[in-house]
Amino acid sequence: MMGPKAVGKTTVLTAVFNETQNSIADTKLNLLALGDTNAELMDRKYKLSAMFKKKLDVVDRPQGGISASSTESRFDFSFGFIGKEPILDLMIKDFPGEMIVNNQERVIEFIKESKAVFIAIDTPHLMEKNGEFNDVKNKPSIVIELFKKAISSLNEEKLIVLITLKCKKYFHEKRMSEVLGRIKEVYAPLITLLKENENMCCMVSPILTLGDVEFDDFTYENNLVKLAPDNCPDSVLYKYVGESRYTPLFCSQPLYALLSFVAAQYKRMDNGSILDKIKNFVFNIFNNNELLFDEIVKMDKTRISNNAPLGYEVLCGGELFHYNH
């Protein structure tokens, strides 16, 4: 998972953990956080819930939710059937935003190693002030260059998910199709690059990590947006809306996409060579476990793939979700 500093990547994981620890989409599957990951995400969930309970103390303007991480983080989960031994371990690496500038080789290796890459995008910086602060915040040109270097020699299937965060305002105003259009405009070179490689699947998947909190405004100084040393807005103000509850929405959609993606890989490998099957990590997960595949197919019915009013679209490689491709 990659994205700018303070975009809310860890808040995403907290919401996914909250939604899937009991059951994934009413299936017999669940996702459990392990060891330190469990403790950290429980603590962060508590802080988020407390933020809502104390909303009057911040005059209806919560200053974000959780402080940004400045180090590379690892989150460990186990995935499998409820009440049984896990089928596999899922490791998610969260890189601080600065690394895409000052440690690009590490990020390139991260892209190459991963079965899926989630790119977190700060939606207010993308949309507000005609996108004036998008380049300095989300750094799309740098992201595009990193992918050019990372996938030039790859011939294995990979899922890339563009995750628009902090988009409650645009969801509430029924402007998610506008957000989708802006993503397709800004990331057009990346989409074109991925379309040229038949092994790449790219989709846009908005999620609302907090619920009843939406962007309000930037802070100003002398009638101009006050800037931090990196030329990003110094502070971003949010306000409570609706019933002012911690109600994440759509947060598990990227996970559904990932599981569906690897399940489709397995089905397509049925006609592959024995050596390829033995070597392939995906085949080893699903082999002789049709019940697992059936549960993921059941989960896939809740996956959102193309829904412009909600801001969802599979931009390329949609056939890689098909079992008979």
Coordinates of C-alpha atoms in Angstrom, one line a residue:
M1 CA 0.0 0.0 0.0
M2 CA 1.5 3.3 -1.1
G3 CA 0.3 6.9 -1.0
P4 CA 1.1 10.3 0.4
K5 CA 1.8 11.2 4.0
A6 CA -1.3 11.5 6.2
V7 CA -3.6 10.2 3.5
G8 CA -5.1 7.6 5.9
K9 CA -3.6 4.3 4.8
T10 CA -3.5 2.9 8.3
T11 CA -7.1 4.1 8.8
V12 CA -8.0 2.0 5.8
L13 CA -6.6 -1.1 7.4
T14 CA -8.3 -0.3 10.7
A15 CA -11.7 -0.2 8.9
V16 CA -11.0 -3.4 6.9
F17 CA -10.0 -5.1 10.1
N18 CA -13.2 -3.8 11.8
E19 CA -15.4 -5.1 8.9
T20 CA -13.9 -8.6 8.4
Q21 CA -12.8 -9.9 11.8
N22 CA -16.2 -11.7 12.3
S23 CA -17.0 -12.6 8.7
I24 CA -16.0 -11.5 5.1
A25 CA -19.2 -10.5 3.3
D26 CA -21.4 -13.0 5.2
T27 CA -19.2 -16.0 4.0
K28 CA -17.6 -18.6 6.2
L29 CA -14.3 -16.7 5.8
N30 CA -12.6 -14.2 8.1
L31 CA -9.5 -12.0 8.3
L32 CA -7.7 -11.9 11.7
A33 CA -5.1 -9.5 12.7
L34 CA -2.0 -11.1 14.3
G35 CA 0.1 -10.1 17.3
D36 CA 1.2 -6.5 17.2
T37 CA -1.0 -5.8 14.3
N38 CA -4.1 -6.7 16.3
A39 CA -3.0 -4.5 19.2
E40 CA -2.2 -1.6 17.0
L41 CA -5.4 -1.7 15.0
M42 CA -7.6 -2.1 18.1
D43 CA -5.8 0.9 19.5
R44 CA -6.4 2.9 16.4
K45 CA -10.1 1.9 16.2
Y46 CA -10.5 3.1 19.8
K47 CA -8.9 6.4 18.9
L48 CA -11.2 6.8 16.0
S49 CA -14.3 6.0 18.0
A50 CA -13.1 8.4 20.7
M51 CA -12.7 11.2 18.1
F52 CA -16.4 10.9 17.3
K53 CA -17.5 10.8 20.9
K54 CA -15.6 14.0 21.7
K55 CA -16.7 15.9 18.6
L56 CA -18.0 18.9 20.6
D57 CA -14.5 19.4 22.0
V58 CA -13.2 20.2 18.5
V59 CA -16.0 22.4 17.5
D60 CA -17.3 20.0 14.8
R61 CA -13.9 20.1 13.1
P62 CA -11.8 17.0 13.8
Q63 CA -8.2 17.5 12.7
G64 CA -7.9 14.3 10.8
G65 CA -8.1 11.0 12.7
I66 CA -4.7 9.5 13.4
S67 CA -1.2 10.9 13.2
A68 CA 0.8 10.0 10.1
S69 CA 3.4 7.2 10.2
S70 CA 7.0 8.2 9.3
T71 CA 8.4 4.7 9.1
E72 CA 7.8 1.6 6.9
S73 CA 5.1 -0.5 8.6
R74 CA 4.1 -4.1 8.3
F75 CA 0.6 -5.5 9.1
D76 CA 0.1 -9.2 9.5
F77 CA -3.2 -11.0 9.0
S78 CA -4.3 -14.6 8.8
F79 CA -7.1 -15.6 6.3
G80 CA -9.2 -18.7 6.3
F81 CA -12.4 -20.3 7.5
I82 CA -14.0 -19.1 10.7
G83 CA -12.9 -21.2 13.7
K84 CA -10.3 -23.2 11.7
E85 CA -6.6 -23.1 11.1
P86 CA -5.7 -20.2 8.7
I87 CA -5.2 -21.1 5.1
L88 CA -2.6 -18.3 4.4
D89 CA -0.9 -15.3 6.0
L90 CA -1.5 -11.9 4.4
M91 CA 1.2 -9.3 4.9
I92 CA 0.5 -5.7 4.0
K93 CA 3.4 -3.2 3.8
D94 CA 2.6 0.5 4.3
F95 CA 5.3 2.8 3.0
P96 CA 5.4 6.4 4.3
G97 CA 4.8 9.0 1.5
E98 CA 8.3 10.3 1.6
M99 CA 9.7 7.0 0.3
I100 CA 8.4 7.5 -3.2
V101 CA 10.7 10.5 -3.4
N102 CA 13.8 9.5 -1.3
N103 CA 13.9 5.7 -1.5
Q104 CA 12.5 4.9 -5.0
E105 CA 14.5 1.7 -5.5
R106 CA 12.8 0.2 -2.4
V107 CA 9.4 1.2 -3.6
I108 CA 10.1 -0.3 -7.1
E109 CA 11.1 -3.6 -5.4
F110 CA 7.9 -3.4 -3.4
I111 CA 5.8 -3.1 -6.5
K112 CA 7.6 -6.0 -8.2
E113 CA 7.2 -8.3 -5.2
S114 CA 3.6 -7.7 -4.5
K115 CA 0.6 -9.6 -5.9
A116 CA -1.4 -6.4 -5.6
V117 CA -0.6 -2.7 -5.2
F118 CA -3.0 -0.3 -3.5
I119 CA -2.4 3.3 -4.3
A120 CA -4.1 5.6 -1.8
I121 CA -5.2 9.0 -3.2
D122 CA -6.1 12.0 -1.1
T123 CA -9.4 13.1 -2.8
P124 CA -9.7 16.7 -1.5
H125 CA -6.2 17.5 -2.8
L126 CA -7.3 15.9 -6.1
M127 CA -10.5 17.9 -6.4
E128 CA -10.4 21.2 -4.4
K129 CA -9.0 24.4 -5.9
N130 CA -9.1 22.8 -9.3
G131 CA -6.5 20.3 -8.2
E132 CA -3.9 23.0 -7.4
F133 CA -2.4 20.9 -4.7
N134 CA -2.7 17.4 -6.2
D135 CA 0.8 17.2 -7.7
V136 CA 2.5 18.2 -4.4
K137 CA 0.3 15.9 -2.3
N138 CA -0.4 12.8 -4.4
K139 CA 2.6 13.0 -6.6
P140 CA 1.0 11.2 -9.6
S141 CA 3.9 11.9 -12.0
I142 CA 6.3 10.2 -9.6
V143 CA 4.0 7.2 -9.1
I144 CA 3.7 6.8 -12.9
E145 CA 7.5 6.9 -13.3
L146 CA 7.9 4.2 -10.6
F147 CA 5.5 1.9 -12.3
K148 CA 7.3 2.4 -15.7
K149 CA 10.5 1.1 -14.0
A150 CA 8.8 -1.6 -12.0
I151 CA 6.7 -3.4 -14.6
S152 CA 8.8 -3.1 -17.7
S153 CA 10.2 -6.6 -17.3
L154 CA 7.3 -8.3 -15.5
N155 CA 5.2 -11.0 -17.1
E156 CA 3.1 -12.0 -14.1
E157 CA -0.4 -10.9 -13.3
K158 CA -0.7 -8.0 -10.9
L159 CA -3.7 -6.0 -9.5
I160 CA -3.4 -2.3 -9.1
V161 CA -6.1 -0.5 -7.2
L162 CA -6.4 3.3 -7.1
I163 CA -8.1 4.0 -3.8
T164 CA -9.7 7.4 -3.4
L165 CA -9.8 8.3 0.3
K166 CA -11.5 11.1 2.3
C167 CA -14.2 11.4 -0.4
K168 CA -17.3 11.6 1.9
K169 CA -18.0 15.2 0.7
Y170 CA -18.2 14.1 -2.9
F171 CA -20.2 11.0 -2.1
H172 CA -22.7 13.1 -0.1
E173 CA -22.9 15.6 -3.0
K174 CA -23.3 12.8 -5.6
R175 CA -20.1 13.8 -7.3
M176 CA -18.3 10.5 -7.3
S177 CA -18.5 10.2 -11.1
E178 CA -16.7 13.5 -11.2
V179 CA -14.0 12.1 -8.9
L180 CA -13.7 9.1 -11.2
G181 CA -13.3 11.3 -14.2
R182 CA -10.6 13.3 -12.5
I183 CA -8.7 10.1 -11.6
K184 CA -8.8 9.0 -15.2
E185 CA -7.5 12.4 -16.4
V186 CA -4.7 12.7 -13.8
Y187 CA -3.6 9.1 -14.0
A188 CA -4.1 8.7 -17.8
P189 CA -0.4 7.9 -18.5
L190 CA -0.4 5.2 -15.8
I191 CA -3.6 3.7 -17.2
T192 CA -2.2 3.7 -20.7
L193 CA 1.0 2.0 -19.5
L194 CA -1.0 -0.7 -17.7
K195 CA -3.2 -1.3 -20.7
E196 CA -0.2 -2.1 -22.8
N197 CA 0.6 -5.1 -20.6
E198 CA -2.0 -7.8 -20.7
N199 CA -1.0 -9.1 -17.3
M200 CA -2.0 -5.8 -15.5
C201 CA -5.4 -5.2 -14.0
C202 CA -6.2 -1.7 -12.8
M203 CA -9.4 -0.4 -11.1
V204 CA -10.6 2.6 -9.1
S205 CA -12.1 1.7 -5.7
P206 CA -13.3 4.6 -3.5
I207 CA -13.8 4.0 0.2
L208 CA -15.1 6.1 3.1
T209 CA -12.8 5.2 6.0
L210 CA -14.5 7.3 8.7
G211 CA -18.2 7.7 7.7
D212 CA -19.8 10.8 9.0
V213 CA -16.8 13.2 8.5
E214 CA -16.2 15.1 5.4
F215 CA -13.7 17.7 4.0
D216 CA -14.5 21.3 5.1
D217 CA -11.7 23.5 4.0
F218 CA -8.0 24.3 4.1
T219 CA -6.6 26.9 6.5
Y220 CA -5.8 30.4 5.3
E221 CA -3.3 33.1 5.9
N222 CA -3.7 36.5 4.3
N223 CA -6.5 35.1 2.2
L224 CA -4.3 32.4 0.7
V225 CA -4.1 28.7 1.6
K226 CA -1.5 28.4 4.3
L227 CA 1.3 26.1 3.1
A228 CA 3.6 23.8 4.9
P229 CA 7.3 23.6 4.0
D230 CA 6.6 21.0 1.3
N231 CA 4.1 23.3 -0.3
C232 CA 1.1 21.2 0.7
P233 CA -1.7 22.9 2.6
D234 CA -0.6 23.3 6.2
S235 CA -3.8 22.0 7.7
V236 CA -7.0 20.4 6.4
L237 CA -10.2 20.9 8.3
Y238 CA -13.0 18.3 8.4
K239 CA -16.5 18.6 9.8
Y240 CA -19.0 16.1 11.2
V241 CA -22.1 15.4 9.2
G242 CA -25.3 13.4 9.5
E243 CA -25.5 11.4 12.7
S244 CA -21.8 12.0 13.4
R245 CA -20.9 8.3 13.8
Y246 CA -17.9 6.2 13.0
T247 CA -19.4 4.3 10.0
P248 CA -16.8 3.2 7.5
L249 CA -18.2 2.3 4.1
F250 CA -16.9 0.2 1.2
C251 CA -13.6 -0.4 3.0
S252 CA -13.4 -4.1 2.2
Q253 CA -13.9 -3.6 -1.5
P254 CA -10.1 -3.7 -2.3
L255 CA -9.8 -6.9 -0.3
Y256 CA -12.7 -8.4 -2.2
A257 CA -11.0 -7.5 -5.4
L258 CA -7.7 -9.1 -4.3
L259 CA -9.4 -12.4 -3.3
S260 CA -11.4 -12.5 -6.5
F261 CA -8.4 -11.8 -8.5
V262 CA -6.3 -14.6 -7.1
A263 CA -9.3 -17.1 -7.2
A264 CA -9.6 -16.4 -10.9
Q265 CA -5.9 -17.0 -11.4
Y266 CA -6.4 -20.4 -9.8
K267 CA -9.2 -21.4 -12.0
R268 CA -7.3 -20.4 -15.1
M269 CA -4.3 -22.5 -14.0
D270 CA -6.4 -25.7 -14.3
N271 CA -4.9 -26.2 -17.8
G272 CA -1.4 -25.3 -16.9
S273 CA 1.6 -27.6 -16.5
I274 CA 2.2 -29.5 -13.3
L275 CA 5.6 -27.7 -12.8
D276 CA 3.9 -24.3 -13.1
K277 CA 1.2 -25.3 -10.7
I278 CA 3.7 -26.5 -8.1
K279 CA 5.7 -23.3 -8.4
N280 CA 2.7 -20.9 -8.3
F281 CA 1.8 -19.6 -4.8
V282 CA -1.9 -19.1 -5.8
F283 CA -2.4 -22.7 -7.0
N284 CA -0.9 -24.0 -3.7
I285 CA -3.5 -22.0 -1.7
F286 CA -6.5 -23.3 -3.6
N287 CA -5.5 -26.8 -4.7
N288 CA -7.9 -29.4 -3.3
N289 CA -9.9 -26.7 -1.5
E290 CA -12.9 -26.1 -3.7
L291 CA -14.9 -24.9 -0.7
L292 CA -12.5 -22.0 -0.3
F293 CA -13.1 -21.1 -4.0
D294 CA -16.8 -21.4 -3.6
E295 CA -16.8 -19.0 -0.6
I296 CA -14.8 -16.5 -2.6
V297 CA -17.2 -16.8 -5.5
K298 CA -20.0 -16.0 -3.0
M299 CA -18.1 -13.0 -1.7
D300 CA -17.5 -11.8 -5.3
K301 CA -21.2 -11.1 -5.6
T302 CA -20.7 -8.2 -3.2
R303 CA -17.7 -6.8 -5.1
I304 CA -18.3 -3.5 -6.9
S305 CA -16.6 -3.4 -10.3
N306 CA -18.2 -0.8 -12.5
N307 CA -20.5 1.8 -10.9
A308 CA -19.8 5.4 -12.1
P309 CA -22.2 7.0 -9.6
L310 CA -20.2 5.4 -6.8
G311 CA -16.9 6.2 -8.5
Y312 CA -16.0 2.6 -9.3
E313 CA -14.5 1.4 -12.6
V314 CA -12.2 -1.4 -13.9
L315 CA -9.9 0.6 -16.1
C316 CA -8.1 -2.3 -17.8
G317 CA -7.5 -6.0 -17.4
G318 CA -11.1 -6.7 -16.3
E319 CA -10.9 -10.1 -18.0
L320 CA -8.3 -11.2 -15.4
F321 CA -11.3 -11.4 -13.0
H322 CA -12.9 -14.0 -15.3
Y323 CA -12.3 -17.7 -14.5
N324 CA -12.2 -18.8 -18.1
H325 CA -9.9 -16.1 -19.5

